[in-house]
Amino acid sequence: MRSIRQFLVANLLIGVLFATNLAILSNLYFGYKTIRPHLDAQMVIMAYSLDAFLQDDAFASQHASRLRDRVKHYTTSIQSTPYDDQAYIDELHRSLDTIQFKIFNRRGQLIARSPEAPQFNQRTPLGFGSSTINNEKWRTFQLVTKQNRRIVIFQPHHARLYIEENANTKAIIIILLTIPPLGLFLWVIISRSLVSIGQASDEIKRRAHNNLNPISLSHIPTEIQPLIKEINSLFDRLHSNFMRESRFAADAAHELKTPLAALKTHVQVAQSLRTAKEIKGCLDKINQGVDRANHTIDQLLTLSRTMPDVHMNAHALIQLSQIAKQVVAEFAPMALKRDITLSVDDQLGAESPIFGHEIALQTLVSNLVDNAIRYSPAHTTISLVISATDERYLLQVIDQGPGIPESLRDRVFERFYRVVGTQQTGTGLGLNIVHQIVQLHKGDIQLSTSEAGAGLTVTVSLPRPQDIHTLAD
């Protein structure tokens, strides 16, 4: 990928070259516009100067050469003035040498001419004009004096073009000579402006692999602060992921230590047993221990997946009633074995769109139904009721089990907490997982006693789609 420095220098130089070319073209155009009138003015001044100098035809014929000599003397005397620039003096001589003249009396006879005036007999137009003499173009100016003398001033076109092009060429050279130092200047300035990026890069390079603290924005230019902020946000997400993985490893070690110890004990006991019946009983306990360990791992993985900031970019509109019916169908065999009836009371007519994560919401409903089945006695009913308020959808899971004492209803959402005295096995993670999923969806969860006076009612409230736009923020 091209470096920012090279990109900026190249594009700025292209811009400068474009501006320079525009300046050159403008200079050429306006140069022709301004230099030509000055050259024409010189011819007019020369004509009127000759008219003022001449008295009669004889005087003109006799003293025309003196006039030329005086002009030459003037340019020579300049060498003794403060103008000590030889190039300037040479340029002045060259300019004066380009202007030639002819003087005609009232009868059209040539009475005076400059030594290098063109040889021709054709008449030139009054005022300014152009003539081709001996295949050379001349700019002419003709003045008719009060004595009816004609004074014709000549200047070759090539000399005028030289003067015009010389002035423009010098301007162009000056402009072109500024490009290399300008490029160097741009390179230095841009390099200095990118120092802060290099400093930020060095700071990140020097960091230890486990240092995910945010980068300070104090020395970062405003233009790249959004990039550094996104990097800091990435660090924060990585830190959350690492903490989640670390917690998962710690939780797994903590929760699997007891089941594995029990499995080892059962294996040791089985090794000392002799009858098939005793061995089978011990193997059944080992199988139950494996199931509990497997359930613990599943719950820990589910808990890890439902930690905050996980899958936040996977939200979509989901029908809550459809999820409830799918979960009921999934747990129907388990409920049937325990002689428990599952029912869904959809009061919204299957129109209950939730903006959320589908797998997480399925896990939420599954854990609530699983807990209800585990703690409900046989010949009872577990009802899933879906309703709504003006701003919320409500999902209620109502069972007829022992319920949870009011004093413990806040603690059951803690990780690994289990109510003492229950006969069911578990990890103490189910309601903690449910609580985290509810938080991810900006919802709320409440535990209460069922209306029948026994059992537990779990009420989950989730925002309607028009109110959940902050979920993705």
mmCIF file of N, CA and C in Angstrom, residues 303-384:
data_model
loop_
_atom_site.group_PDB
_atom_site.id
_atom_site.type_symbol
_atom_site.label_atom_id
_atom_site.label_comp_id
_atom_site.label_asym_id
_atom_site.label_seq_id
_atom_site.Cartn_x
_atom_site.Cartn_y
_atom_site.Cartn_z
ATOM 1 N N LEU A 303 -23.064 -19.975 29.276
ATOM 2 C CA LEU A 303 -22.800 -18.761 30.047
ATOM 3 C C LEU A 303 -21.742 -17.902 29.364
ATOM 4 N N SER A 304 -20.702 -18.538 28.845
ATOM 5 C CA SER A 304 -19.640 -17.791 28.161
ATOM 6 C C SER A 304 -20.173 -17.097 26.916
ATOM 7 N N ARG A 305 -21.065 -17.789 26.187
ATOM 8 C CA ARG A 305 -21.607 -17.200 24.962
ATOM 9 C C ARG A 305 -22.582 -16.068 25.238
ATOM 10 N N THR A 306 -23.157 -16.036 26.422
ATOM 11 C CA THR A 306 -24.153 -15.003 26.728
ATOM 12 C C THR A 306 -23.589 -13.887 27.589
ATOM 13 N N MET A 307 -22.268 -13.840 27.716
ATOM 14 C CA MET A 307 -21.664 -12.720 28.436
ATOM 15 C C MET A 307 -21.921 -11.442 27.649
ATOM 16 N N PRO A 308 -21.926 -10.276 28.310
ATOM 17 C CA PRO A 308 -22.138 -9.005 27.604
ATOM 18 C C PRO A 308 -21.168 -8.824 26.449
ATOM 19 N N ASP A 309 -21.679 -8.161 25.375
ATOM 20 C CA ASP A 309 -20.924 -7.834 24.156
ATOM 21 C C ASP A 309 -20.726 -9.022 23.233
ATOM 22 N N VAL A 310 -21.279 -10.200 23.569
ATOM 23 C CA VAL A 310 -21.142 -11.349 22.682
ATOM 24 C C VAL A 310 -22.323 -11.363 21.716
ATOM 25 N N HIS A 311 -22.043 -11.541 20.428
ATOM 26 C CA HIS A 311 -23.061 -11.628 19.377
ATOM 27 C C HIS A 311 -23.912 -10.361 19.284
ATOM 28 N N MET A 312 -23.417 -9.245 19.735
ATOM 29 C CA MET A 312 -24.235 -8.039 19.697
ATOM 30 C C MET A 312 -24.547 -7.603 18.274
ATOM 31 N N ASN A 313 -23.752 -8.045 17.308
ATOM 32 C CA ASN A 313 -23.999 -7.658 15.924
ATOM 33 C C ASN A 313 -24.877 -8.658 15.189
ATOM 34 N N ALA A 314 -25.466 -9.626 15.934
ATOM 35 C CA ALA A 314 -26.271 -10.660 15.279
ATOM 36 C C ALA A 314 -27.751 -10.507 15.596
ATOM 37 N N HIS A 315 -28.200 -9.343 15.985
ATOM 38 C CA HIS A 315 -29.589 -9.129 16.346
ATOM 39 C C HIS A 315 -30.452 -8.995 15.096
ATOM 40 N N ALA A 316 -31.689 -9.485 15.225
ATOM 41 C CA ALA A 316 -32.654 -9.415 14.132
ATOM 42 C C ALA A 316 -34.050 -9.490 14.736
ATOM 43 N N LEU A 317 -35.053 -9.254 13.910
ATOM 44 C CA LEU A 317 -36.439 -9.360 14.378
ATOM 45 C C LEU A 317 -36.831 -10.834 14.480
ATOM 46 N N ILE A 318 -37.292 -11.228 15.660
ATOM 47 C CA ILE A 318 -37.622 -12.633 15.939
ATOM 48 C C ILE A 318 -38.997 -12.678 16.594
ATOM 49 N N GLN A 319 -39.788 -13.690 16.249
ATOM 50 C CA GLN A 319 -41.103 -13.872 16.860
ATOM 51 C C GLN A 319 -40.947 -14.614 18.184
ATOM 52 N N LEU A 320 -41.282 -13.933 19.281
ATOM 53 C CA LEU A 320 -41.152 -14.537 20.605
ATOM 54 C C LEU A 320 -42.069 -15.749 20.759
ATOM 55 N N SER A 321 -43.271 -15.651 20.215
ATOM 56 C CA SER A 321 -44.221 -16.770 20.331
ATOM 57 C C SER A 321 -43.704 -18.004 19.601
ATOM 58 N N GLN A 322 -43.036 -17.792 18.467
ATOM 59 C CA GLN A 322 -42.490 -18.920 17.712
ATOM 60 C C GLN A 322 -41.386 -19.615 18.506
ATOM 61 N N ILE A 323 -40.532 -18.824 19.164
ATOM 62 C CA ILE A 323 -39.475 -19.417 19.993
ATOM 63 C C ILE A 323 -40.086 -20.215 21.135
ATOM 64 N N ALA A 324 -41.113 -19.670 21.779
ATOM 65 C CA ALA A 324 -41.757 -20.370 22.903
ATOM 66 C C ALA A 324 -42.330 -21.707 22.453
ATOM 67 N N LYS A 325 -42.978 -21.732 21.301
ATOM 68 C CA LYS A 325 -43.574 -22.974 20.807
ATOM 69 C C LYS A 325 -42.493 -23.994 20.436
ATOM 70 N N GLN A 326 -41.383 -23.523 19.864
ATOM 71 C CA GLN A 326 -40.289 -24.435 19.522
ATOM 72 C C GLN A 326 -39.690 -25.071 20.777
ATOM 73 N N VAL A 327 -39.510 -24.280 21.826
ATOM 74 C CA VAL A 327 -38.939 -24.805 23.072
ATOM 75 C C VAL A 327 -39.895 -25.798 23.725
ATOM 76 N N VAL A 328 -41.179 -25.488 23.717
ATOM 77 C CA VAL A 328 -42.169 -26.416 24.294
ATOM 78 C C VAL A 328 -42.141 -27.744 23.548
ATOM 79 N N ALA A 329 -42.056 -27.689 22.218
ATOM 80 C CA ALA A 329 -41.995 -28.928 21.439
ATOM 81 C C ALA A 329 -40.721 -29.706 21.752
ATOM 82 N N GLU A 330 -39.630 -29.011 21.993
ATOM 83 C CA GLU A 330 -38.357 -29.663 22.296
ATOM 84 C C GLU A 330 -38.396 -30.366 23.659
ATOM 85 N N PHE A 331 -39.057 -29.753 24.639
ATOM 86 C CA PHE A 331 -39.081 -30.317 25.996
ATOM 87 C C PHE A 331 -40.308 -31.192 26.255
ATOM 88 N N ALA A 332 -41.145 -31.375 25.262
ATOM 89 C CA ALA A 332 -42.350 -32.193 25.457
ATOM 90 C C ALA A 332 -42.021 -33.625 25.886
ATOM 91 N N PRO A 333 -41.045 -34.315 25.273
ATOM 92 C CA PRO A 333 -40.726 -35.680 25.726
ATOM 93 C C PRO A 333 -40.269 -35.720 27.182
ATOM 94 N N MET A 334 -39.435 -34.764 27.587
ATOM 95 C CA MET A 334 -38.958 -34.717 28.972
ATOM 96 C C MET A 334 -40.120 -34.496 29.932
ATOM 97 N N ALA A 335 -41.038 -33.590 29.567
ATOM 98 C CA ALA A 335 -42.199 -33.338 30.428
ATOM 99 C C ALA A 335 -43.115 -34.554 30.482
ATOM 100 N N LEU A 336 -43.244 -35.249 29.346
ATOM 101 C CA LEU A 336 -44.117 -36.426 29.295
ATOM 102 C C LEU A 336 -43.603 -37.515 30.227
ATOM 103 N N LYS A 337 -42.302 -37.709 30.301
ATOM 104 C CA LYS A 337 -41.730 -38.710 31.201
ATOM 105 C C LYS A 337 -42.070 -38.403 32.661
ATOM 106 N N ARG A 338 -42.173 -37.108 32.985
ATOM 107 C CA ARG A 338 -42.460 -36.711 34.362
ATOM 108 C C ARG A 338 -43.963 -36.484 34.582
ATOM 109 N N ASP A 339 -44.738 -36.768 33.532
ATOM 110 C CA ASP A 339 -46.197 -36.598 33.616
ATOM 111 C C ASP A 339 -46.560 -35.141 33.917
ATOM 112 N N ILE A 340 -45.888 -34.240 33.154
ATOM 113 C CA ILE A 340 -46.127 -32.799 33.293
ATOM 114 C C ILE A 340 -46.663 -32.274 31.962
ATOM 115 N N THR A 341 -47.638 -31.383 32.033
ATOM 116 C CA THR A 341 -48.248 -30.809 30.834
ATOM 117 C C THR A 341 -47.629 -29.444 30.546
ATOM 118 N N LEU A 342 -47.220 -29.237 29.280
ATOM 119 C CA LEU A 342 -46.703 -27.942 28.834
ATOM 120 C C LEU A 342 -47.740 -27.270 27.943
ATOM 121 N N SER A 343 -47.956 -25.976 28.154
ATOM 122 C CA SER A 343 -48.928 -25.245 27.333
ATOM 123 C C SER A 343 -48.389 -23.860 27.011
ATOM 124 N N VAL A 344 -48.853 -23.334 25.871
ATOM 125 C CA VAL A 344 -48.480 -21.979 25.445
ATOM 126 C C VAL A 344 -49.753 -21.165 25.289
ATOM 127 N N ASP A 345 -49.840 -20.059 26.005
ATOM 128 C CA ASP A 345 -50.981 -19.145 25.910
ATOM 129 C C ASP A 345 -50.503 -17.873 25.214
ATOM 130 N N ASP A 346 -50.687 -17.854 23.894
ATOM 131 C CA ASP A 346 -50.231 -16.714 23.088
ATOM 132 C C ASP A 346 -51.378 -15.721 22.958
ATOM 133 N N GLN A 347 -51.332 -14.662 23.724
ATOM 134 C CA GLN A 347 -52.397 -13.666 23.727
ATOM 135 C C GLN A 347 -52.227 -12.612 22.634
ATOM 136 N N LEU A 348 -51.155 -12.728 21.862
ATOM 137 C CA LEU A 348 -50.877 -11.731 20.818
ATOM 138 C C LEU A 348 -51.138 -12.262 19.420
ATOM 139 N N GLY A 349 -51.596 -13.492 19.319
ATOM 140 C CA GLY A 349 -51.884 -14.041 17.995
ATOM 141 C C GLY A 349 -50.655 -14.206 17.144
ATOM 142 N N ALA A 350 -49.573 -14.654 17.738
ATOM 143 C CA ALA A 350 -48.308 -14.945 17.035
ATOM 144 C C ALA A 350 -47.612 -13.700 16.513
ATOM 145 N N GLU A 351 -48.098 -12.494 16.858
ATOM 146 C CA GLU A 351 -47.441 -11.257 16.441
ATOM 147 C C GLU A 351 -46.688 -10.671 17.635
ATOM 148 N N SER A 352 -45.490 -11.149 17.844
ATOM 149 C CA SER A 352 -44.678 -10.666 18.975
ATOM 150 C C SER A 352 -43.220 -10.531 18.549
ATOM 151 N N PRO A 353 -42.926 -9.625 17.603
ATOM 152 C CA PRO A 353 -41.548 -9.493 17.109
ATOM 153 C C PRO A 353 -40.622 -8.873 18.153
ATOM 154 N N ILE A 354 -39.507 -9.525 18.361
ATOM 155 C CA ILE A 354 -38.486 -9.037 19.290
ATOM 156 C C ILE A 354 -37.205 -8.798 18.501
ATOM 157 N N PHE A 355 -36.591 -7.649 18.711
ATOM 158 C CA PHE A 355 -35.304 -7.376 18.076
ATOM 159 C C PHE A 355 -34.214 -7.914 18.990
ATOM 160 N N GLY A 356 -33.674 -9.082 18.650
ATOM 161 C CA GLY A 356 -32.707 -9.699 19.544
ATOM 162 C C GLY A 356 -31.928 -10.806 18.868
ATOM 163 N N HIS A 357 -31.202 -11.561 19.681
ATOM 164 C CA HIS A 357 -30.376 -12.661 19.197
ATOM 165 C C HIS A 357 -31.146 -13.964 19.365
ATOM 166 N N GLU A 358 -31.378 -14.659 18.269
ATOM 167 C CA GLU A 358 -32.280 -15.809 18.281
ATOM 168 C C GLU A 358 -31.783 -16.922 19.199
ATOM 169 N N ILE A 359 -30.515 -17.309 19.075
ATOM 170 C CA ILE A 359 -29.994 -18.419 19.888
ATOM 171 C C ILE A 359 -30.039 -18.063 21.371
ATOM 172 N N ALA A 360 -29.700 -16.802 21.694
ATOM 173 C CA ALA A 360 -29.727 -16.383 23.098
ATOM 174 C C ALA A 360 -31.145 -16.443 23.654
ATOM 175 N N LEU A 361 -32.128 -15.994 22.873
ATOM 176 C CA LEU A 361 -33.516 -16.029 23.350
ATOM 177 C C LEU A 361 -34.015 -17.468 23.481
ATOM 178 N N GLN A 362 -33.597 -18.337 22.579
ATOM 179 C CA GLN A 362 -33.955 -19.753 22.714
ATOM 180 C C GLN A 362 -33.353 -20.333 23.997
ATOM 181 N N THR A 363 -32.109 -19.959 24.290
ATOM 182 C CA THR A 363 -31.469 -20.423 25.525
ATOM 183 C C THR A 363 -32.226 -19.915 26.749
ATOM 184 N N LEU A 364 -32.658 -18.658 26.693
ATOM 185 C CA LEU A 364 -33.412 -18.074 27.810
ATOM 186 C C LEU A 364 -34.671 -18.887 28.101
ATOM 187 N N VAL A 365 -35.487 -19.116 27.073
ATOM 188 C CA VAL A 365 -36.746 -19.846 27.265
ATOM 189 C C VAL A 365 -36.462 -21.293 27.657
ATOM 190 N N SER A 366 -35.438 -21.894 27.046
ATOM 191 C CA SER A 366 -35.111 -23.295 27.352
ATOM 192 C C SER A 366 -34.725 -23.462 28.820
ATOM 193 N N ASN A 367 -33.900 -22.563 29.336
ATOM 194 C CA ASN A 367 -33.486 -22.675 30.737
ATOM 195 C C ASN A 367 -34.666 -22.504 31.691
ATOM 196 N N LEU A 368 -35.564 -21.582 31.362
ATOM 197 C CA LEU A 368 -36.732 -21.383 32.232
ATOM 198 C C LEU A 368 -37.635 -22.615 32.223
ATOM 199 N N VAL A 369 -37.870 -23.183 31.043
ATOM 200 C CA VAL A 369 -38.724 -24.375 30.948
ATOM 201 C C VAL A 369 -38.031 -25.568 31.605
ATOM 202 N N ASP A 370 -36.724 -25.714 31.384
ATOM 203 C CA ASP A 370 -35.980 -26.821 31.991
ATOM 204 C C ASP A 370 -36.049 -26.751 33.517
ATOM 205 N N ASN A 371 -35.841 -25.568 34.079
ATOM 206 C CA ASN A 371 -35.933 -25.412 35.538
ATOM 207 C C ASN A 371 -37.337 -25.734 36.042
ATOM 208 N N ALA A 372 -38.339 -25.264 35.306
ATOM 209 C CA ALA A 372 -39.720 -25.512 35.736
ATOM 210 C C ALA A 372 -40.031 -27.004 35.741
ATOM 211 N N ILE A 373 -39.568 -27.728 34.711
ATOM 212 C CA ILE A 373 -39.820 -29.176 34.652
ATOM 213 C C ILE A 373 -39.095 -29.890 35.786
ATOM 214 N N ARG A 374 -37.848 -29.496 36.055
ATOM 215 C CA ARG A 374 -37.050 -30.172 37.080
ATOM 216 C C ARG A 374 -37.680 -30.035 38.475
ATOM 217 N N TYR A 375 -38.281 -28.894 38.735
ATOM 218 C CA TYR A 375 -38.764 -28.641 40.100
ATOM 219 C C TYR A 375 -40.282 -28.783 40.247
ATOM 220 N N SER A 376 -40.967 -29.147 39.170
ATOM 221 C CA SER A 376 -42.424 -29.314 39.260
ATOM 222 C C SER A 376 -42.770 -30.773 39.553
ATOM 223 N N PRO A 377 -43.750 -31.003 40.401
ATOM 224 C CA PRO A 377 -44.175 -32.387 40.665
ATOM 225 C C PRO A 377 -44.993 -32.937 39.503
ATOM 226 N N ALA A 378 -45.186 -34.247 39.516
ATOM 227 C CA ALA A 378 -45.983 -34.890 38.465
ATOM 228 C C ALA A 378 -47.434 -34.424 38.543
ATOM 229 N N HIS A 379 -48.119 -34.612 37.400
ATOM 230 C CA HIS A 379 -49.541 -34.270 37.279
ATOM 231 C C HIS A 379 -49.789 -32.772 37.474
ATOM 232 N N THR A 380 -48.814 -31.949 37.057
ATOM 233 C CA THR A 380 -49.004 -30.492 37.117
ATOM 234 C C THR A 380 -48.823 -29.907 35.714
ATOM 235 N N THR A 381 -49.106 -28.628 35.614
ATOM 236 C CA THR A 381 -49.032 -27.937 34.317
ATOM 237 C C THR A 381 -48.041 -26.781 34.401
ATOM 238 N N ILE A 382 -47.256 -26.646 33.344
ATOM 239 C CA ILE A 382 -46.355 -25.492 33.188
ATOM 240 C C ILE A 382 -46.879 -24.671 32.015
ATOM 241 N N SER A 383 -47.173 -23.409 32.282
ATOM 242 C CA SER A 383 -47.770 -22.546 31.255
ATOM 243 C C SER A 383 -46.784 -21.464 30.828
ATOM 244 N N LEU A 384 -46.703 -21.264 29.517
ATOM 245 C CA LEU A 384 -45.947 -20.144 28.953
ATOM 246 C C LEU A 384 -46.959 -19.144 28.418
#
